[in-house]
mmCIF file of C-alpha atoms in Angstrom:
data_model
loop_
_atom_site.group_PDB
_atom_site.id
_atom_site.type_symbol
_atom_site.label_atom_id
_atom_site.label_comp_id
_atom_site.label_asym_id
_atom_site.label_seq_id
_atom_site.Cartn_x
_atom_site.Cartn_y
_atom_site.Cartn_z
ATOM 1 C CA MET A 15 -1.173 20.027 9.322
ATOM 2 C CA ASN A 16 -1.981 19.157 12.333
ATOM 3 C CA ILE A 17 -2.031 16.014 14.682
ATOM 4 C CA LEU A 18 -3.040 14.435 17.624
ATOM 5 C CA ILE A 19 -1.646 12.207 19.392
ATOM 6 C CA LEU A 20 -3.928 10.235 21.952
ATOM 7 C CA GLU A 21 -1.687 7.653 24.747
ATOM 8 C CA ASP A 22 -1.367 7.450 28.247
ATOM 9 C CA GLU A 23 1.928 5.564 28.646
ATOM 10 C CA PRO A 24 4.287 8.953 28.381
ATOM 11 C CA LEU A 25 7.233 6.755 26.882
ATOM 12 C CA ILE A 26 5.402 5.496 24.027
ATOM 13 C CA ALA A 27 3.630 8.818 23.966
ATOM 14 C CA ARG A 28 6.968 10.878 23.022
ATOM 15 C CA GLY A 29 7.782 7.833 20.724
ATOM 16 C CA LEU A 30 5.686 8.735 18.479
ATOM 17 C CA GLU A 31 5.876 12.579 18.956
ATOM 18 C CA ARG A 32 9.608 11.843 17.960
ATOM 19 C CA GLU A 33 9.170 9.623 15.037
ATOM 20 C CA VAL A 34 6.010 11.913 14.312
ATOM 21 C CA ARG A 35 8.126 14.641 13.485
ATOM 22 C CA ALA A 36 10.505 12.867 12.228
ATOM 23 C CA HIS A 37 8.690 11.419 9.291
ATOM 24 C CA PHE A 38 6.737 15.054 8.376
ATOM 25 C CA GLY A 39 8.646 18.311 9.569
ATOM 26 C CA ALA A 40 8.429 21.602 8.263
ATOM 27 C CA ARG A 41 4.778 20.632 7.161
ATOM 28 C CA LEU A 42 3.886 19.650 10.624
ATOM 29 C CA ALA A 43 1.812 22.985 11.967
ATOM 30 C CA THR A 44 0.968 22.134 15.668
ATOM 31 C CA LEU A 45 1.195 18.801 17.541
ATOM 32 C CA ALA A 46 -1.128 17.351 20.874
ATOM 33 C CA LEU A 47 -0.692 14.968 23.301
ATOM 34 C CA HIS A 48 -3.060 14.254 25.909
ATOM 35 C CA ASP A 49 -3.912 11.353 27.683
ATOM 36 C CA ASN A 50 -7.795 10.904 28.434
ATOM 37 C CA VAL A 51 -10.305 11.077 26.330
ATOM 38 C CA PRO A 52 -11.884 14.025 28.134
ATOM 39 C CA GLN A 53 -9.173 16.094 27.224
ATOM 40 C CA ALA A 54 -8.450 15.068 23.947
ATOM 41 C CA LEU A 55 -13.062 14.907 22.693
ATOM 42 C CA ALA A 56 -12.333 18.813 24.068
ATOM 43 C CA ALA A 57 -9.036 19.869 21.708
ATOM 44 C CA LEU A 58 -11.345 17.825 19.062
ATOM 45 C CA ALA A 59 -14.205 20.498 19.165
ATOM 46 C CA ARG A 60 -11.533 23.001 19.342
ATOM 47 C CA GLU A 61 -9.403 22.723 17.069
ATOM 48 C CA LYS A 62 -8.210 21.548 13.438
ATOM 49 C CA VAL A 63 -7.188 18.077 13.227
ATOM 50 C CA ASP A 64 -6.111 16.146 10.773
ATOM 51 C CA LEU A 65 -4.631 12.820 11.721
ATOM 52 C CA LEU A 66 -5.740 11.368 15.736
ATOM 53 C CA LEU A 67 -3.182 8.109 16.484
ATOM 54 C CA LEU A 68 -5.047 6.761 19.082
ATOM 55 C CA ASP A 69 -4.300 4.101 21.718
ATOM 56 C CA LEU A 70 -7.198 2.566 22.599
ATOM 57 C CA ASN A 71 -6.501 1.252 26.243
ATOM 58 C CA LEU A 72 -7.202 4.888 27.532
ATOM 59 C CA HIS A 73 -6.431 4.228 31.311
ATOM 60 C CA GLY A 74 -8.753 2.148 31.624
ATOM 61 C CA ALA A 75 -11.741 4.554 28.768
ATOM 62 C CA ASP A 76 -11.987 3.028 25.335
ATOM 63 C CA GLY A 77 -10.519 4.319 22.443
ATOM 64 C CA TYR A 78 -13.504 3.954 20.423
ATOM 65 C CA ASP A 79 -15.558 5.486 22.656
ATOM 66 C CA LEU A 80 -13.531 9.045 21.101
ATOM 67 C CA LEU A 81 -14.375 8.200 17.837
ATOM 68 C CA ARG A 82 -17.921 7.085 18.630
ATOM 69 C CA ARG A 83 -18.059 10.352 20.176
ATOM 70 C CA ALA A 84 -16.616 12.493 17.460
ATOM 71 C CA GLY A 85 -18.990 12.054 15.559
ATOM 72 C CA SER A 86 -17.648 12.234 12.028
ATOM 73 C CA ALA A 87 -15.253 14.811 12.169
ATOM 74 C CA PRO A 88 -12.993 14.894 9.372
ATOM 75 C CA PHE A 89 -9.495 14.014 10.732
ATOM 76 C CA GLN A 90 -8.605 10.146 9.919
ATOM 77 C CA THR A 91 -6.927 8.135 12.664
ATOM 78 C CA ILE A 92 -4.137 5.485 12.886
ATOM 79 C CA ILE A 93 -5.006 3.732 16.385
ATOM 80 C CA VAL A 94 -1.893 2.198 17.865
ATOM 81 C CA SER A 95 -2.155 -0.414 20.242
ATOM 82 C CA ALA A 96 -0.943 -3.855 22.120
ATOM 83 C CA HIS A 97 -4.967 -4.762 21.134
ATOM 84 C CA GLY A 98 -4.807 -6.192 17.991
ATOM 85 C CA GLU A 99 -7.148 -8.488 18.664
ATOM 86 C CA ARG A 100 -10.579 -5.668 18.331
ATOM 87 C CA SER A 101 -8.469 -4.572 14.774
ATOM 88 C CA ILE A 102 -11.507 -5.594 13.595
ATOM 89 C CA THR A 103 -14.217 -2.801 14.790
ATOM 90 C CA ALA A 104 -11.913 -1.058 13.244
ATOM 91 C CA PHE A 105 -13.701 -1.465 10.078
ATOM 92 C CA GLU A 106 -16.822 0.552 11.576
ATOM 93 C CA PHE A 107 -14.847 4.314 12.142
ATOM 94 C CA GLY A 108 -12.351 3.275 8.916
ATOM 95 C CA VAL A 109 -9.324 4.128 10.319
ATOM 96 C CA LEU A 110 -6.525 4.298 8.063
ATOM 97 C CA ASP A 111 -4.345 2.145 9.551
ATOM 98 C CA PHE A 112 -3.948 0.061 12.950
ATOM 99 C CA VAL A 113 -0.907 -0.346 14.470
ATOM 100 C CA ALA A 114 -0.322 -3.074 16.571
ATOM 101 C CA LYS A 115 2.164 -2.496 19.418
ATOM 102 C CA PRO A 116 5.362 -3.170 19.780
ATOM 103 C CA PHE A 117 5.740 -2.097 16.830
ATOM 104 C CA SER A 118 8.662 -1.407 15.128
ATOM 105 C CA ARG A 119 9.622 2.878 14.050
ATOM 106 C CA GLU A 120 9.689 1.332 10.208
ATOM 107 C CA ARG A 121 5.654 -0.202 10.803
ATOM 108 C CA LEU A 122 4.723 3.262 12.245
ATOM 109 C CA HIS A 123 5.806 4.497 9.230
ATOM 110 C CA LYS A 124 4.984 2.840 6.983
ATOM 111 C CA ALA A 125 1.419 4.256 7.707
ATOM 112 C CA LEU A 126 2.464 7.288 8.469
ATOM 113 C CA GLN A 127 3.553 7.129 5.196
ATOM 114 C CA ARG A 128 -0.489 6.484 3.492
ATOM 115 C CA TYR A 129 -0.833 8.813 5.904
ATOM 116 C CA THR A 130 0.930 11.389 3.901
ATOM 117 C CA ASP A 131 0.082 9.871 0.788
ATOM 118 C CA GLN A 132 -3.315 10.567 0.677
ATOM 119 C CA PRO A 133 -4.834 13.009 -2.586
ATOM 120 C CA ALA A 134 -6.764 15.256 -0.008
ATOM 121 C CA ARG A 135 -5.838 14.994 3.793
ATOM 122 C CA GLY A 136 -7.749 15.754 6.118
ATOM 123 C CA ALA A 137 -10.795 14.199 3.061
ATOM 124 C CA ALA A 138 -13.597 12.967 4.805
ATOM 125 C CA HIS A 139 -12.243 9.316 2.900
ATOM 126 C CA ALA A 140 -9.473 7.203 3.781
ATOM 127 C CA SER A 141 -7.459 6.270 0.457
ATOM 128 C CA PHE A 142 -7.708 2.388 2.274
ATOM 129 C CA LEU A 143 -9.374 -0.072 4.369
ATOM 130 C CA ALA A 144 -9.347 -3.130 6.143
ATOM 131 C CA VAL A 145 -10.453 -6.354 4.828
ATOM 132 C CA LYS A 146 -9.097 -9.797 5.884
ATOM 133 C CA LYS A 147 -7.002 -11.490 3.322
ATOM 134 C CA ARG A 148 -6.342 -15.023 4.181
ATOM 135 C CA GLY A 149 -7.973 -15.475 7.724
ATOM 136 C CA VAL A 150 -5.324 -11.280 8.667
ATOM 137 C CA LEU A 151 -6.400 -7.880 8.290
ATOM 138 C CA GLU A 152 -4.974 -6.270 5.646
ATOM 139 C CA TRP A 153 -5.073 -3.007 4.229
ATOM 140 C CA ILE A 154 -6.534 -2.160 0.585
ATOM 141 C CA ALA A 155 -6.459 1.249 -2.156
ATOM 142 C CA MET A 156 -9.527 2.355 -2.358
ATOM 143 C CA ALA A 157 -8.782 2.826 -6.083
ATOM 144 C CA ASP A 158 -7.557 -0.706 -6.676
ATOM 145 C CA ILE A 159 -11.650 -1.202 -5.850
ATOM 146 C CA ASP A 160 -13.706 -2.880 -8.464
ATOM 147 C CA HIS A 161 -17.197 -3.045 -6.876
ATOM 148 C CA VAL A 162 -18.736 -4.671 -3.773
ATOM 149 C CA GLN A 163 -20.864 -7.643 -3.661
ATOM 150 C CA ALA A 164 -23.622 -7.732 -0.291
ATOM 151 C CA ASP A 165 -23.319 -11.530 0.662
ATOM 152 C CA GLY A 166 -25.954 -11.534 3.588
ATOM 153 C CA HIS A 167 -24.780 -9.495 6.811
ATOM 154 C CA TYR A 168 -21.612 -9.917 5.206
ATOM 155 C CA SER A 169 -19.812 -7.317 1.813
ATOM 156 C CA ASN A 170 -17.321 -9.557 -0.542
ATOM 157 C CA ILE A 171 -15.199 -6.786 -2.202
ATOM 158 C CA VAL A 172 -13.368 -7.684 -6.109
ATOM 159 C CA LEU A 173 -10.356 -5.976 -6.577
ATOM 160 C CA ARG A 174 -8.934 -4.517 -10.321
ATOM 161 C CA SER A 175 -6.530 -7.267 -9.804
ATOM 162 C CA GLY A 176 -9.915 -10.280 -9.950
ATOM 163 C CA GLU A 177 -9.222 -11.146 -6.024
ATOM 164 C CA HIS A 178 -11.926 -11.065 -3.529
ATOM 165 C CA CYS A 179 -11.781 -9.660 0.288
ATOM 166 C CA PHE A 180 -14.498 -10.327 3.141
ATOM 167 C CA HIS A 181 -16.098 -7.171 4.693
ATOM 168 C CA ASP A 182 -17.218 -8.193 7.686
ATOM 169 C CA LEU A 183 -19.780 -4.751 7.483
ATOM 170 C CA ALA A 184 -23.277 -4.939 5.249
ATOM 171 C CA ILE A 185 -23.322 -2.959 2.797
ATOM 172 C CA ASP A 186 -25.086 -0.312 3.632
ATOM 173 C CA LYS A 187 -22.454 0.482 6.032
ATOM 174 C CA LEU A 188 -19.866 -0.232 3.795
ATOM 175 C CA MET A 189 -21.132 2.729 1.980
ATOM 176 C CA ALA A 190 -20.328 5.500 4.005
ATOM 177 C CA LEU A 191 -16.334 5.029 4.303
ATOM 178 C CA LEU A 192 -16.270 4.418 0.284
ATOM 179 C CA PRO A 193 -14.935 7.691 -1.890
ATOM 180 C CA PRO A 194 -17.865 9.695 -3.700
ATOM 181 C CA HIS A 195 -17.101 8.033 -6.683
ATOM 182 C CA PHE A 196 -18.208 4.446 -5.376
ATOM 183 C CA LEU A 197 -21.751 4.400 -6.571
ATOM 184 C CA ARG A 198 -24.454 2.279 -5.147
ATOM 185 C CA VAL A 199 -26.134 0.765 -8.775
ATOM 186 C CA HIS A 200 -27.981 -2.179 -6.852
ATOM 187 C CA ARG A 201 -29.358 -2.701 -3.955
ATOM 188 C CA SER A 202 -26.754 -5.437 -3.756
ATOM 189 C CA TYR A 203 -23.592 -3.926 -5.426
ATOM 190 C CA ILE A 204 -21.480 -0.324 -5.570
ATOM 191 C CA VAL A 205 -19.367 -0.408 -8.102
ATOM 192 C CA ASN A 206 -15.783 1.929 -8.434
ATOM 193 C CA SER A 207 -16.802 4.593 -11.243
ATOM 194 C CA LEU A 208 -12.628 5.163 -12.314
ATOM 195 C CA GLY A 209 -13.180 1.136 -14.328
ATOM 196 C CA PHE A 210 -16.200 1.543 -15.715
ATOM 197 C CA LYS A 211 -16.437 1.184 -19.597
ATOM 198 C CA ARG A 212 -19.762 0.132 -20.549
ATOM 199 C CA LEU A 213 -23.497 0.050 -19.761
ATOM 200 C CA GLN A 214 -25.310 -2.643 -21.637
ATOM 201 C CA ILE A 215 -29.294 -2.444 -22.478
ATOM 202 C CA GLY A 216 -30.702 -6.076 -22.349
ATOM 203 C CA ALA A 217 -34.453 -6.975 -22.423
ATOM 204 C CA GLY A 218 -37.505 -5.979 -20.707
ATOM 205 C CA GLY A 219 -35.384 -3.726 -19.212
ATOM 206 C CA LYS A 220 -32.766 -5.088 -17.752
ATOM 207 C CA TYR A 221 -29.122 -3.439 -17.559
ATOM 208 C CA ALA A 222 -25.709 -4.260 -16.779
ATOM 209 C CA LEU A 223 -22.439 -2.621 -15.785
ATOM 210 C CA ASP A 224 -19.349 -3.696 -17.606
ATOM 211 C CA THR A 225 -16.169 -2.017 -15.411
ATOM 212 C CA GLN A 226 -12.360 -3.298 -16.921
ATOM 213 C CA THR A 227 -12.255 -5.754 -14.793
ATOM 214 C CA SER A 228 -15.768 -6.834 -14.149
ATOM 215 C CA THR A 229 -18.301 -7.992 -17.066
ATOM 216 C CA GLY A 230 -22.221 -8.106 -15.712
ATOM 217 C CA ILE A 231 -23.255 -6.706 -12.732
ATOM 218 C CA PRO A 232 -26.814 -5.739 -12.335
ATOM 219 C CA VAL A 233 -28.315 -2.237 -12.828
ATOM 220 C CA SER A 234 -31.424 -1.375 -10.931
ATOM 221 C CA ARG A 235 -33.351 0.824 -13.451
ATOM 222 C CA SER A 236 -33.949 3.833 -10.638
ATOM 223 C CA SER A 237 -29.371 4.194 -11.088
ATOM 224 C CA TYR A 238 -29.864 3.768 -15.238
ATOM 225 C CA PRO A 239 -30.068 7.492 -15.400
ATOM 226 C CA ALA A 240 -27.530 8.142 -13.646
ATOM 227 C CA LEU A 241 -25.684 5.411 -14.828
ATOM 228 C CA LYS A 242 -26.154 7.022 -18.174
ATOM 229 C CA GLN A 243 -25.136 10.252 -18.124
ATOM 230 C CA ARG A 244 -21.937 9.801 -16.308
ATOM 231 C CA LEU A 245 -20.607 7.662 -19.251
ATOM 232 C CA LEU A 246 -21.864 9.711 -21.738
ATOM 233 C CA GLY A 247 -19.921 12.764 -19.724
#
């Protein structure tokens, strides 16, 4: 695998390099260190990168600007920053994890392990999603999500455990962060298709979906044929 570290403090950069090498060992093909956004963007355009460790304050430049300019490049990102108050913005970019400085070795390796645990490393979609739980930012596994319901300009995520989480992205934008097995079944609902149980057909052409966790999720008429085929197939 190929990893890029973007960090402008030399001591921290060397510490990150040391821990990355310790974690990945022989699986690591290349490891590049850069300390500014233009240099890192050039490297991303020139070379295949699987994982980016990104600081947010780079000689006064914004690390998030790199993610905006990189667009849909298929690498995962772990943010390592002293600006914990900016972790909410990570929602927009679907980052794998946000590690607040100063960090412990254990906390960094936990973030690296999240990358290691992904079934298809380097895929366009992460295996974890940042959400608000009990007033703090936490990361939940995509596999634990049952469905998502629109809540105005925000989204309500329902886990398979029945717990509800808040996400400050609208359902349209959140859909772009989810893996392909999450399907839009209604303008206000996204469902994890791996949890499908049955499709209800009601009077007047009304449809509803049951999952292993929830019942009666509305299904639009336009979504019904594809859902029927998936359940039968």
